[in-house]
């Protein structure tokens, strides 16, 4: 009787973060504030880890109120979701003041899906007090760092006798 062949399989799980940074300058900031109602402005599309993202800045009647990172629908339709972190800062366009953190400064892991494709952080109340430091030549600069978790599962099959 011949010995039965034994199948040998192996797999490896590889995970790494892919990072990208976006700078969004809002030129004409005073005109947007002067509208005196809730509205938003959206950045141009940018790519991180092969996915398309935009920043959305919302205004209340008095000033910038919150900033969101949005994964565009085509990229969110992958079914399993996209795990990422995002951090936001407001920068002095002249570099004279320290960047102001938006949100609590903790980059929480977020799963972006077609039904939940954005994360939002409130602009701190201190921004209203120090707004003049961060708005120069009627321009406000928002920076966002996105870290996307890339996972690859590699499977190998072999046969031994």
JSON list of C-alpha atoms in Angstrom, two decimals, residues 9-138:
[
{"chain": "A", "resi": 9, "resn": "UNK", "atom": "CA", "xyz": [-0.36, 24.75, 3.41]},
{"chain": "A", "resi": 10, "resn": "UNK", "atom": "CA", "xyz": [0.89, 27.97, 4.90]},
{"chain": "A", "resi": 11, "resn": "UNK", "atom": "CA", "xyz": [-0.21, 31.55, 5.04]},
{"chain": "A", "resi": 12, "resn": "UNK", "atom": "CA", "xyz": [1.09, 34.83, 6.33]},
{"chain": "A", "resi": 13, "resn": "UNK", "atom": "CA", "xyz": [-0.73, 37.96, 7.40]},
{"chain": "A", "resi": 14, "resn": "UNK", "atom": "CA", "xyz": [1.12, 41.18, 6.66]},
{"chain": "A", "resi": 15, "resn": "UNK", "atom": "CA", "xyz": [-0.05, 44.50, 8.02]},
{"chain": "A", "resi": 16, "resn": "UNK", "atom": "CA", "xyz": [1.47, 47.95, 7.59]},
{"chain": "A", "resi": 17, "resn": "UNK", "atom": "CA", "xyz": [0.33, 51.56, 7.70]},
{"chain": "A", "resi": 18, "resn": "UNK", "atom": "CA", "xyz": [0.51, 53.73, 4.59]},
{"chain": "A", "resi": 19, "resn": "UNK", "atom": "CA", "xyz": [0.62, 57.43, 5.49]},
{"chain": "A", "resi": 20, "resn": "UNK", "atom": "CA", "xyz": [-0.29, 60.53, 3.56]},
{"chain": "A", "resi": 21, "resn": "UNK", "atom": "CA", "xyz": [-0.66, 64.20, 4.44]},
{"chain": "A", "resi": 22, "resn": "UNK", "atom": "CA", "xyz": [-2.97, 66.77, 2.88]},
{"chain": "A", "resi": 23, "resn": "UNK", "atom": "CA", "xyz": [-2.72, 70.56, 3.17]},
{"chain": "A", "resi": 24, "resn": "UNK", "atom": "CA", "xyz": [-5.96, 72.44, 2.45]},
{"chain": "A", "resi": 25, "resn": "UNK", "atom": "CA", "xyz": [-5.80, 76.25, 2.20]},
{"chain": "A", "resi": 26, "resn": "UNK", "atom": "CA", "xyz": [-9.12, 78.04, 2.57]},
{"chain": "A", "resi": 27, "resn": "UNK", "atom": "CA", "xyz": [-8.59, 81.33, 0.74]},
{"chain": "A", "resi": 28, "resn": "UNK", "atom": "CA", "xyz": [-11.28, 83.94, 1.29]},
{"chain": "A", "resi": 29, "resn": "UNK", "atom": "CA", "xyz": [-11.91, 82.76, 4.84]},
{"chain": "A", "resi": 30, "resn": "UNK", "atom": "CA", "xyz": [-13.59, 86.05, 5.86]},
{"chain": "A", "resi": 31, "resn": "UNK", "atom": "CA", "xyz": [-16.12, 85.77, 3.02]},
{"chain": "A", "resi": 32, "resn": "UNK", "atom": "CA", "xyz": [-17.06, 82.26, 4.15]},
{"chain": "A", "resi": 33, "resn": "UNK", "atom": "CA", "xyz": [-17.47, 83.47, 7.74]},
{"chain": "A", "resi": 34, "resn": "UNK", "atom": "CA", "xyz": [-19.54, 86.45, 6.58]},
{"chain": "A", "resi": 35, "resn": "UNK", "atom": "CA", "xyz": [-22.21, 84.19, 5.07]},
{"chain": "A", "resi": 36, "resn": "UNK", "atom": "CA", "xyz": [-23.61, 83.94, 8.60]},
{"chain": "A", "resi": 37, "resn": "UNK", "atom": "CA", "xyz": [-25.06, 80.46, 8.14]},
{"chain": "A", "resi": 38, "resn": "UNK", "atom": "CA", "xyz": [-23.99, 76.83, 8.25]},
{"chain": "A", "resi": 39, "resn": "UNK", "atom": "CA", "xyz": [-22.17, 75.72, 5.11]},
{"chain": "A", "resi": 40, "resn": "UNK", "atom": "CA", "xyz": [-19.12, 73.71, 4.08]},
{"chain": "A", "resi": 41, "resn": "UNK", "atom": "CA", "xyz": [-16.15, 73.71, 1.72]},
{"chain": "A", "resi": 42, "resn": "UNK", "atom": "CA", "xyz": [-14.45, 70.61, 0.33]},
{"chain": "A", "resi": 43, "resn": "UNK", "atom": "CA", "xyz": [-10.82, 70.06, -0.62]},
{"chain": "A", "resi": 44, "resn": "UNK", "atom": "CA", "xyz": [-9.67, 68.52, -3.85]},
{"chain": "A", "resi": 45, "resn": "UNK", "atom": "CA", "xyz": [-9.39, 64.74, -3.93]},
{"chain": "A", "resi": 46, "resn": "UNK", "atom": "CA", "xyz": [-6.17, 63.16, -2.69]},
{"chain": "A", "resi": 47, "resn": "UNK", "atom": "CA", "xyz": [-4.94, 59.55, -2.67]},
{"chain": "A", "resi": 48, "resn": "UNK", "atom": "CA", "xyz": [-3.57, 57.55, 0.23]},
{"chain": "A", "resi": 49, "resn": "UNK", "atom": "CA", "xyz": [-3.07, 53.79, -0.02]},
{"chain": "A", "resi": 50, "resn": "UNK", "atom": "CA", "xyz": [-4.77, 53.67, -3.41]},
{"chain": "A", "resi": 51, "resn": "UNK", "atom": "CA", "xyz": [-7.97, 55.24, -2.07]},
{"chain": "A", "resi": 52, "resn": "UNK", "atom": "CA", "xyz": [-9.52, 58.65, -2.73]},
{"chain": "A", "resi": 53, "resn": "UNK", "atom": "CA", "xyz": [-10.20, 61.03, 0.16]},
{"chain": "A", "resi": 54, "resn": "UNK", "atom": "CA", "xyz": [-11.40, 64.63, 0.67]},
{"chain": "A", "resi": 55, "resn": "UNK", "atom": "CA", "xyz": [-11.44, 67.04, 3.60]},
{"chain": "A", "resi": 56, "resn": "UNK", "atom": "CA", "xyz": [-14.71, 68.79, 4.43]},
{"chain": "A", "resi": 57, "resn": "UNK", "atom": "CA", "xyz": [-14.60, 71.96, 6.55]},
{"chain": "A", "resi": 58, "resn": "UNK", "atom": "CA", "xyz": [-17.90, 73.11, 8.03]},
{"chain": "A", "resi": 59, "resn": "UNK", "atom": "CA", "xyz": [-18.69, 76.62, 9.20]},
{"chain": "A", "resi": 60, "resn": "UNK", "atom": "CA", "xyz": [-21.28, 77.72, 11.73]},
{"chain": "A", "resi": 61, "resn": "UNK", "atom": "CA", "xyz": [-22.51, 81.31, 11.54]},
{"chain": "A", "resi": 62, "resn": "UNK", "atom": "CA", "xyz": [-19.40, 82.63, 13.32]},
{"chain": "A", "resi": 63, "resn": "UNK", "atom": "CA", "xyz": [-16.35, 80.53, 12.33]},
{"chain": "A", "resi": 64, "resn": "UNK", "atom": "CA", "xyz": [-14.96, 77.15, 11.34]},
{"chain": "A", "resi": 65, "resn": "UNK", "atom": "CA", "xyz": [-16.81, 74.53, 13.44]},
{"chain": "A", "resi": 66, "resn": "UNK", "atom": "CA", "xyz": [-15.50, 71.10, 12.41]},
{"chain": "A", "resi": 67, "resn": "UNK", "atom": "CA", "xyz": [-13.30, 69.22, 9.97]},
{"chain": "A", "resi": 68, "resn": "UNK", "atom": "CA", "xyz": [-14.05, 65.80, 8.44]},
{"chain": "A", "resi": 69, "resn": "UNK", "atom": "CA", "xyz": [-12.09, 63.24, 6.48]},
{"chain": "A", "resi": 70, "resn": "UNK", "atom": "CA", "xyz": [-14.27, 61.47, 3.92]},
{"chain": "A", "resi": 71, "resn": "UNK", "atom": "CA", "xyz": [-13.48, 58.30, 1.99]},
{"chain": "A", "resi": 72, "resn": "UNK", "atom": "CA", "xyz": [-15.06, 58.63, -1.44]},
{"chain": "A", "resi": 73, "resn": "UNK", "atom": "CA", "xyz": [-17.80, 56.13, -2.28]},
{"chain": "A", "resi": 74, "resn": "UNK", "atom": "CA", "xyz": [-16.02, 54.14, -4.97]},
{"chain": "A", "resi": 75, "resn": "UNK", "atom": "CA", "xyz": [-13.21, 53.32, -2.55]},
{"chain": "A", "resi": 76, "resn": "UNK", "atom": "CA", "xyz": [-15.56, 52.53, 0.33]},
{"chain": "A", "resi": 77, "resn": "UNK", "atom": "CA", "xyz": [-17.49, 49.96, -1.72]},
{"chain": "A", "resi": 78, "resn": "UNK", "atom": "CA", "xyz": [-14.88, 47.26, -1.11]},
{"chain": "A", "resi": 79, "resn": "UNK", "atom": "CA", "xyz": [-17.29, 45.55, 1.31]},
{"chain": "A", "resi": 80, "resn": "UNK", "atom": "CA", "xyz": [-14.92, 44.92, 4.19]},
{"chain": "A", "resi": 81, "resn": "UNK", "atom": "CA", "xyz": [-14.28, 48.54, 5.05]},
{"chain": "A", "resi": 82, "resn": "UNK", "atom": "CA", "xyz": [-11.06, 50.50, 5.29]},
{"chain": "A", "resi": 83, "resn": "UNK", "atom": "CA", "xyz": [-9.30, 50.93, 8.63]},
{"chain": "A", "resi": 84, "resn": "UNK", "atom": "CA", "xyz": [-7.53, 54.25, 9.06]},
{"chain": "A", "resi": 85, "resn": "UNK", "atom": "CA", "xyz": [-6.59, 56.98, 11.52]},
{"chain": "A", "resi": 86, "resn": "UNK", "atom": "CA", "xyz": [-6.77, 60.71, 10.91]},
{"chain": "A", "resi": 87, "resn": "UNK", "atom": "CA", "xyz": [-5.37, 63.71, 12.74]},
{"chain": "A", "resi": 88, "resn": "UNK", "atom": "CA", "xyz": [-6.09, 67.35, 11.92]},
{"chain": "A", "resi": 89, "resn": "UNK", "atom": "CA", "xyz": [-4.26, 70.59, 12.70]},
{"chain": "A", "resi": 90, "resn": "UNK", "atom": "CA", "xyz": [-4.77, 74.26, 11.91]},
{"chain": "A", "resi": 91, "resn": "UNK", "atom": "CA", "xyz": [-1.53, 75.90, 10.77]},
{"chain": "A", "resi": 92, "resn": "UNK", "atom": "CA", "xyz": [-0.36, 79.49, 10.70]},
{"chain": "A", "resi": 93, "resn": "UNK", "atom": "CA", "xyz": [0.35, 80.02, 6.97]},
{"chain": "A", "resi": 94, "resn": "UNK", "atom": "CA", "xyz": [3.39, 82.14, 7.89]},
{"chain": "A", "resi": 95, "resn": "UNK", "atom": "CA", "xyz": [4.75, 79.50, 10.29]},
{"chain": "A", "resi": 96, "resn": "UNK", "atom": "CA", "xyz": [4.75, 82.00, 13.16]},
{"chain": "A", "resi": 97, "resn": "UNK", "atom": "CA", "xyz": [2.43, 80.12, 15.55]},
{"chain": "A", "resi": 98, "resn": "UNK", "atom": "CA", "xyz": [2.39, 76.53, 16.75]},
{"chain": "A", "resi": 99, "resn": "UNK", "atom": "CA", "xyz": [-0.19, 74.34, 14.93]},
{"chain": "A", "resi": 100, "resn": "UNK", "atom": "CA", "xyz": [-3.49, 73.94, 16.80]},
{"chain": "A", "resi": 101, "resn": "UNK", "atom": "CA", "xyz": [-4.75, 70.37, 17.21]},
{"chain": "A", "resi": 102, "resn": "UNK", "atom": "CA", "xyz": [-8.33, 69.71, 16.09]},
{"chain": "A", "resi": 103, "resn": "UNK", "atom": "CA", "xyz": [-10.04, 67.08, 18.22]},
{"chain": "A", "resi": 104, "resn": "UNK", "atom": "CA", "xyz": [-8.47, 65.44, 21.24]},
{"chain": "A", "resi": 105, "resn": "UNK", "atom": "CA", "xyz": [-5.13, 64.68, 19.59]},
{"chain": "A", "resi": 106, "resn": "UNK", "atom": "CA", "xyz": [-5.67, 60.93, 19.86]},
{"chain": "A", "resi": 107, "resn": "UNK", "atom": "CA", "xyz": [-5.65, 59.32, 16.42]},
{"chain": "A", "resi": 108, "resn": "UNK", "atom": "CA", "xyz": [-8.42, 56.74, 16.87]},
{"chain": "A", "resi": 109, "resn": "UNK", "atom": "CA", "xyz": [-8.75, 53.84, 14.49]},
{"chain": "A", "resi": 110, "resn": "UNK", "atom": "CA", "xyz": [-11.85, 54.26, 12.31]},
{"chain": "A", "resi": 111, "resn": "UNK", "atom": "CA", "xyz": [-13.43, 51.73, 9.97]},
{"chain": "A", "resi": 112, "resn": "UNK", "atom": "CA", "xyz": [-14.72, 53.52, 6.88]},
{"chain": "A", "resi": 113, "resn": "UNK", "atom": "CA", "xyz": [-17.60, 51.72, 5.13]},
{"chain": "A", "resi": 114, "resn": "UNK", "atom": "CA", "xyz": [-20.17, 52.75, 2.49]},
{"chain": "A", "resi": 115, "resn": "UNK", "atom": "CA", "xyz": [-22.65, 53.60, 5.27]},
{"chain": "A", "resi": 116, "resn": "UNK", "atom": "CA", "xyz": [-20.06, 55.34, 7.49]},
{"chain": "A", "resi": 117, "resn": "UNK", "atom": "CA", "xyz": [-17.52, 56.93, 5.18]},
{"chain": "A", "resi": 118, "resn": "UNK", "atom": "CA", "xyz": [-16.30, 59.92, 7.21]},
{"chain": "A", "resi": 119, "resn": "UNK", "atom": "CA", "xyz": [-14.91, 60.95, 10.58]},
{"chain": "A", "resi": 120, "resn": "UNK", "atom": "CA", "xyz": [-15.49, 64.38, 12.07]},
{"chain": "A", "resi": 121, "resn": "UNK", "atom": "CA", "xyz": [-13.56, 66.39, 14.67]},
{"chain": "A", "resi": 122, "resn": "UNK", "atom": "CA", "xyz": [-14.80, 69.59, 16.32]},
{"chain": "A", "resi": 123, "resn": "UNK", "atom": "CA", "xyz": [-12.58, 72.66, 16.11]},
{"chain": "A", "resi": 124, "resn": "UNK", "atom": "CA", "xyz": [-11.58, 73.68, 19.66]},
{"chain": "A", "resi": 125, "resn": "UNK", "atom": "CA", "xyz": [-13.28, 76.70, 21.22]},
{"chain": "A", "resi": 126, "resn": "UNK", "atom": "CA", "xyz": [-9.79, 78.21, 21.69]},
{"chain": "A", "resi": 127, "resn": "UNK", "atom": "CA", "xyz": [-9.63, 78.69, 17.91]},
{"chain": "A", "resi": 128, "resn": "UNK", "atom": "CA", "xyz": [-12.14, 81.54, 18.12]},
{"chain": "A", "resi": 129, "resn": "UNK", "atom": "CA", "xyz": [-9.89, 83.30, 20.65]},
{"chain": "A", "resi": 130, "resn": "UNK", "atom": "CA", "xyz": [-6.71, 82.80, 18.61]},
{"chain": "A", "resi": 131, "resn": "UNK", "atom": "CA", "xyz": [-8.23, 82.90, 15.12]},
{"chain": "A", "resi": 132, "resn": "UNK", "atom": "CA", "xyz": [-6.20, 85.97, 14.08]},
{"chain": "A", "resi": 133, "resn": "UNK", "atom": "CA", "xyz": [-2.97, 84.00, 14.62]},
{"chain": "A", "resi": 134, "resn": "UNK", "atom": "CA", "xyz": [-4.02, 81.35, 12.14]},
{"chain": "A", "resi": 135, "resn": "UNK", "atom": "CA", "xyz": [-5.71, 83.44, 9.45]},
{"chain": "A", "resi": 136, "resn": "UNK", "atom": "CA", "xyz": [-3.17, 85.36, 7.36]},
{"chain": "A", "resi": 137, "resn": "UNK", "atom": "CA", "xyz": [-3.91, 87.17, 4.11]},
{"chain": "A", "resi": 138, "resn": "UNK", "atom": "CA", "xyz": [-7.49, 85.89, 4.48]}
]
